[in-house]
CSV table of C-alpha atoms in Angstrom, one decimal:
chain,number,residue,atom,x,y,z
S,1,UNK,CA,-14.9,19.3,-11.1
S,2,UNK,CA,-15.0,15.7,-12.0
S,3,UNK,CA,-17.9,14.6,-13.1
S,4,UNK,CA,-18.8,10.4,-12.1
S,5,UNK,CA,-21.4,8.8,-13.9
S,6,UNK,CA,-23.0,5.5,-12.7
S,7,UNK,CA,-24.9,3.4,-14.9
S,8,UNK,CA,-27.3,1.6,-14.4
S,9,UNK,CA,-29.5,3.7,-12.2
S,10,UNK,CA,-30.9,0.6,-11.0
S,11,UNK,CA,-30.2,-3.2,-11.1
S,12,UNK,CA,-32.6,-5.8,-9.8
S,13,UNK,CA,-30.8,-8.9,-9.4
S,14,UNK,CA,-31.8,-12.2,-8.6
S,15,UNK,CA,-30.5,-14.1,-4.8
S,16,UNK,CA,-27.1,-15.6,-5.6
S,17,UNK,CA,-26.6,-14.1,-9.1
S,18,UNK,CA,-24.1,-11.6,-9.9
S,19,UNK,CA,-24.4,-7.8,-10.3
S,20,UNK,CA,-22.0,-5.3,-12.2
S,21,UNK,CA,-22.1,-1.8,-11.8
S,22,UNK,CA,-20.1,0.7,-14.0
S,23,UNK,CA,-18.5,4.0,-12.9
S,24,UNK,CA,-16.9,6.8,-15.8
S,25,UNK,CA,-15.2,9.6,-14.6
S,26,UNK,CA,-15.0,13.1,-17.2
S,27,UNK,CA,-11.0,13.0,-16.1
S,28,UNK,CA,-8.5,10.6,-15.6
S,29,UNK,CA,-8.3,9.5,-11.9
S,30,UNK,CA,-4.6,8.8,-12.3
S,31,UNK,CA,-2.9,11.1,-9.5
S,32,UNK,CA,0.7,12.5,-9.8
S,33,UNK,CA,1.4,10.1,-6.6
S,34,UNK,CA,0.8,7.7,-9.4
S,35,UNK,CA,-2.2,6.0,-7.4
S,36,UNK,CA,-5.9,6.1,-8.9
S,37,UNK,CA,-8.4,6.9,-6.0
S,38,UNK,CA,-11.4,5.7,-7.0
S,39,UNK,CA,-13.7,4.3,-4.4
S,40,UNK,CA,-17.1,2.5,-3.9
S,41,UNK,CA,-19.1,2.8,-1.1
S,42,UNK,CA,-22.6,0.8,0.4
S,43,UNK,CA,-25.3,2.7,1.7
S,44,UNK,CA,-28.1,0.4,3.2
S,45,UNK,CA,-31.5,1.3,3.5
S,46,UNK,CA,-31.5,4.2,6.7
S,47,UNK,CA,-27.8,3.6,7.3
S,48,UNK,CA,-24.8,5.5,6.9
S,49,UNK,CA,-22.6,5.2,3.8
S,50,UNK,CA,-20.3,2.3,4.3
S,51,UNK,CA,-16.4,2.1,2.5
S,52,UNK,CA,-16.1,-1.0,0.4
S,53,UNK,CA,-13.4,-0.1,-1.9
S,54,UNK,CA,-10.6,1.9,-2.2
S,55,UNK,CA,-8.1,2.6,-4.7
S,56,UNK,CA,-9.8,0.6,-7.8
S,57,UNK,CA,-9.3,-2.7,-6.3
S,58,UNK,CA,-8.8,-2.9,-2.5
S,59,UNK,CA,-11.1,-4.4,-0.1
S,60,UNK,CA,-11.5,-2.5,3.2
S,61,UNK,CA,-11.6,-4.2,6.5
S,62,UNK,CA,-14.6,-6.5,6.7
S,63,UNK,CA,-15.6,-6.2,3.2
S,64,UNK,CA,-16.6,-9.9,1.7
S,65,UNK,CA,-14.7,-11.0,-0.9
S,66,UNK,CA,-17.9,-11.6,-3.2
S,67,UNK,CA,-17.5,-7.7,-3.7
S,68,UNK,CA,-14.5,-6.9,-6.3
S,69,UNK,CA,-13.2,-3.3,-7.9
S,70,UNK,CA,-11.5,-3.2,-11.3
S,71,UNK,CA,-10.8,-0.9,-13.8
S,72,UNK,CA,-8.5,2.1,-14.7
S,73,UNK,CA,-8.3,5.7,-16.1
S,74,UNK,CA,-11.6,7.0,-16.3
S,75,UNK,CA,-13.4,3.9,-16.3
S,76,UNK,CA,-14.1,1.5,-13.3
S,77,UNK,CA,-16.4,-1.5,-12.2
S,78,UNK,CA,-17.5,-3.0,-9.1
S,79,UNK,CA,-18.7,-6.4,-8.9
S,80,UNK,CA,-20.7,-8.7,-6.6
S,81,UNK,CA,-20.2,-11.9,-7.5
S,82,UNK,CA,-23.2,-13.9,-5.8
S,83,UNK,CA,-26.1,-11.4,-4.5
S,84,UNK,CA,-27.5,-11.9,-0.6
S,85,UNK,CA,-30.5,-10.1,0.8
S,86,UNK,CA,-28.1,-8.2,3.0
S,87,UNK,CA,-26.7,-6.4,-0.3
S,88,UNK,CA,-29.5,-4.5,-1.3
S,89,UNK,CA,-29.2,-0.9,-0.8
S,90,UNK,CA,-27.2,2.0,-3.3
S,91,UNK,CA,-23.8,2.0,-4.0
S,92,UNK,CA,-22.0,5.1,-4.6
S,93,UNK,CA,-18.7,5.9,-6.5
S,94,UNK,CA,-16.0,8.5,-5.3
S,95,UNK,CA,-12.8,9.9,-7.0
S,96,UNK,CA,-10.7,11.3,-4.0
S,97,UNK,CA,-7.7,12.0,-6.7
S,98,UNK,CA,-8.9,15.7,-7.4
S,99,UNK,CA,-10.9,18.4,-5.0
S,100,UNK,CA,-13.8,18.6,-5.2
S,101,UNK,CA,-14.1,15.3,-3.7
S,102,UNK,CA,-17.3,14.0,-6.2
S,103,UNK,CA,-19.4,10.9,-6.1
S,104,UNK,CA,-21.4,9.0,-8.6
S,105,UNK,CA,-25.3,9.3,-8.7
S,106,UNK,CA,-25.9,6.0,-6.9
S,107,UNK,CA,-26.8,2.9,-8.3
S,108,UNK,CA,-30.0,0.9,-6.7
S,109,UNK,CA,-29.5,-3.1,-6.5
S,110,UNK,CA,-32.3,-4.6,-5.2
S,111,UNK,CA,-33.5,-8.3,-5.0
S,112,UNK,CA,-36.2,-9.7,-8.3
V,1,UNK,CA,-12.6,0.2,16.6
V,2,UNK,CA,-13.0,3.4,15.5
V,3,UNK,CA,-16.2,5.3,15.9
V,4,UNK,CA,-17.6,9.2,15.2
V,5,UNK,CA,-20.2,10.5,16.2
V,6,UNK,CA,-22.3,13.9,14.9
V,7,UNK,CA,-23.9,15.9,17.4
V,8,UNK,CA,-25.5,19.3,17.0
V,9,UNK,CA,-29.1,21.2,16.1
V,10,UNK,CA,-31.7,19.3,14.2
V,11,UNK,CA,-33.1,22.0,13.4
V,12,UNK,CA,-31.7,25.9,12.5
V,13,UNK,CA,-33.5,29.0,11.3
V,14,UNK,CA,-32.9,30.3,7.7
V,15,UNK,CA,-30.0,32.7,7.4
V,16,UNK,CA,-28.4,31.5,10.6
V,17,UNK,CA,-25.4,29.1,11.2
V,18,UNK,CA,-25.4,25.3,11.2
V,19,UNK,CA,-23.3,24.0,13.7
V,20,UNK,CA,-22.3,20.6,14.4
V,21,UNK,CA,-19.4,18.5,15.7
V,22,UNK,CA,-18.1,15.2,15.3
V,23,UNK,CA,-16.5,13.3,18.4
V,24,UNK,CA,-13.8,10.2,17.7
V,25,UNK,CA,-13.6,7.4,19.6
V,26,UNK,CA,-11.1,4.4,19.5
V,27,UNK,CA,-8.7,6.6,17.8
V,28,UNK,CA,-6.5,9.7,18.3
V,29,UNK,CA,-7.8,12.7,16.2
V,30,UNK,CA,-4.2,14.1,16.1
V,31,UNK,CA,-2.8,10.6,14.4
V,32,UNK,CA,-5.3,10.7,11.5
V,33,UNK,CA,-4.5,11.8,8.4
V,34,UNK,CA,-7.6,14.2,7.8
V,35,UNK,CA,-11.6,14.3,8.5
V,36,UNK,CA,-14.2,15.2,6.7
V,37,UNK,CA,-17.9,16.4,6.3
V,38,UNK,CA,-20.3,15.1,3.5
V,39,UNK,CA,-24.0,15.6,3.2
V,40,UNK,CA,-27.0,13.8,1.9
V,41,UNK,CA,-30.2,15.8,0.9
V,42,UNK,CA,-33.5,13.7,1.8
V,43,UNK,CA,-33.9,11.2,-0.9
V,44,UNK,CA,-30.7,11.9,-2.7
V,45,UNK,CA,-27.1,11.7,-3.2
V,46,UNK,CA,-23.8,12.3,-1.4
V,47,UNK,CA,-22.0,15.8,-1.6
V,48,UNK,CA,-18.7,16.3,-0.4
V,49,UNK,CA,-18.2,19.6,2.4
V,50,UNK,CA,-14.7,19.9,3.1
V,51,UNK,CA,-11.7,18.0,4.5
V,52,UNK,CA,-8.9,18.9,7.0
V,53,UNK,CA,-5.9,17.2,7.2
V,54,UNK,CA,-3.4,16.6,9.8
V,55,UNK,CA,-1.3,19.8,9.0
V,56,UNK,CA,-4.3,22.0,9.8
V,57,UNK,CA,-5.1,22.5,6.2
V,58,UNK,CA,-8.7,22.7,5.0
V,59,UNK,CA,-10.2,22.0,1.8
V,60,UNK,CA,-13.3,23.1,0.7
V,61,UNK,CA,-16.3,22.5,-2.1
V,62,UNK,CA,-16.4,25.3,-4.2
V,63,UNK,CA,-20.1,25.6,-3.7
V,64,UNK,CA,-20.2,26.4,-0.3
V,65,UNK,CA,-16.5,27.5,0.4
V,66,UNK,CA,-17.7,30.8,0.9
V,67,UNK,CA,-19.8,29.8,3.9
V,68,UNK,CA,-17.9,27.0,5.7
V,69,UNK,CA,-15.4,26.3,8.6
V,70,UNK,CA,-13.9,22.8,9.5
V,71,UNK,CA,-11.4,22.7,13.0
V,72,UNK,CA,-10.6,20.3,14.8
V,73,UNK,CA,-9.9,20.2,18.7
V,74,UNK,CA,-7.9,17.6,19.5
V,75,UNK,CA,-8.0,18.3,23.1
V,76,UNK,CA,-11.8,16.9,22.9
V,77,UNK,CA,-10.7,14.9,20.3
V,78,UNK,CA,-13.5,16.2,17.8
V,79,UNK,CA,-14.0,18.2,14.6
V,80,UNK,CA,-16.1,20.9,13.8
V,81,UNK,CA,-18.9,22.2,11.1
V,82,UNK,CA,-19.7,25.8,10.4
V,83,UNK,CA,-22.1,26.4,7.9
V,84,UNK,CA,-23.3,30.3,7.1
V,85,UNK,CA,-26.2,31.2,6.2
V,86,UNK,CA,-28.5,28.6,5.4
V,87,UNK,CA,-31.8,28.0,3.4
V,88,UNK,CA,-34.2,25.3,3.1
V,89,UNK,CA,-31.6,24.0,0.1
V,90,UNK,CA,-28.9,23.5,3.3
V,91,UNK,CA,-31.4,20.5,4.6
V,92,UNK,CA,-29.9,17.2,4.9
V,93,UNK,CA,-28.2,14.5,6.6
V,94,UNK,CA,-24.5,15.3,7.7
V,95,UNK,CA,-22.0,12.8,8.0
V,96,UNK,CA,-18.8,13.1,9.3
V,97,UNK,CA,-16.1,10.8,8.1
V,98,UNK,CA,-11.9,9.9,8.7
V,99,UNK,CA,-9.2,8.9,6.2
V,100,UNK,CA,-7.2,6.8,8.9
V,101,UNK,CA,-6.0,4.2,6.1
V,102,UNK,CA,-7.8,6.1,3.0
V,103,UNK,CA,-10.4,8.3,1.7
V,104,UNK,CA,-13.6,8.4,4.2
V,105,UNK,CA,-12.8,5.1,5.6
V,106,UNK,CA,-15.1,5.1,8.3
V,107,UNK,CA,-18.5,7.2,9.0
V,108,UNK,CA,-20.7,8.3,11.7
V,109,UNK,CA,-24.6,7.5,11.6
V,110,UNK,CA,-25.3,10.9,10.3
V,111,UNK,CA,-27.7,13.5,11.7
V,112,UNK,CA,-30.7,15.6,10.3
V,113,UNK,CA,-30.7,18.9,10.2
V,114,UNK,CA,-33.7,20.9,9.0
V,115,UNK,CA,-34.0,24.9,7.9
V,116,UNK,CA,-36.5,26.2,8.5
V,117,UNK,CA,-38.3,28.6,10.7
């Protein structure tokens, strides 16, 4: 299986300041298609898990644009470039290149 | 918009099966390209179930293959859980999610299901 590793478990952040969080994967998430499926995903405090990004880099519908996806290989970033209240919750990354489908640990941004 | 929704037990005895379904609305079950199940133990993080795509295939975690069953039934336009077997460890929140445009694009609110008898 592919192991994801967040870090950090946790990032308080001050309003309107940016927040990085990393994502390694144990295996290249290069697929033979030749795309890299590596997604983050939102979960707000008693809500469902919510897509942000998919495929490294691309926004899903709705997403603002404050929120940006980089990286490649095995090693991948997601980055909020001003924090709002309404962004406090975990984040989650995914690698959807190999089954098991496998997610990170979570990452916790909350507000200073 | 598309929208799923998990229905089902809250609550099932140890050694029995969990069974829940997921309905799909504002979309065609048949047109997607697969669905999926993921669970979230109470105060921890996501595990992937299984998969189905399109072509009927299924695709399961390794951890529970032995004891799970996705199907879909596009007549009600829904999707099925079967989960064997279960013990307190099987407790959590179960999501279902689509890949319409990519992997687990959108999800339903999740429901609780507790072991225990």
């Amino acid at each position: 299986d592919i192991v994801m590793t967040q870090t950090p478990l946790s990032s308080p952040v001050t309003l309107g300041q940016p927040a990085s969080i990393s994502c390694r994967s144990s295996q290249s998430l290069v697929h033979s298609d030749g795309n890299t499926y590596l997604s983050w995903l939102q979960q707000r405090p008693g809500q469902p898990p919510r897509l942000l990004i998919y495929k490294i880099s691309n926004r899903f519908s709705g997403v603002p644009d404050r929120f940006s996806g980089s990286g490649a290989g095995t090693d991948f970033t997601l980055k909020i470039s001003r924090v709002e209240a309404e962004d406090v919750g975990v984040y989650y990354c995914m690698q959807a290149t190999q089954f098991p489908r496998t997610f990170g640990g979570g990452t916790k941004v909350e507000i200073k | 918009q598309v929208q799923l929704q998990e229905s089902g037990p809250g609550l099932v005895k140890p050694s029995e099966t969990l069974s829940l379904t997921c309905t799909v609305s504002g979309y065609s079950i048949s047109s997607g390209y697969y669905w999926g199940w993921i669970r979230q133990p109470p105060g921890k993080g996501l595990e992937w179930i299984g998969s189905i795509y399109h072509s009927g295939s299924t695709y399961y975690n390794p951890s529970l293959k032995s004891r799970v069953t996705i199907s879909v039934d596009t007549s009600k336009n829904q999707f099925s859980l079967k989960l064997s077997s279960v013990t307190a460890a099987d407790t959590a929140v179960y999501y279902c999610a689509s890949g319409i445009i990519t992997v687990f694009d959108y999800w339903g609110q999740g429901t609780l299901v507790t072991v225990s008898s």
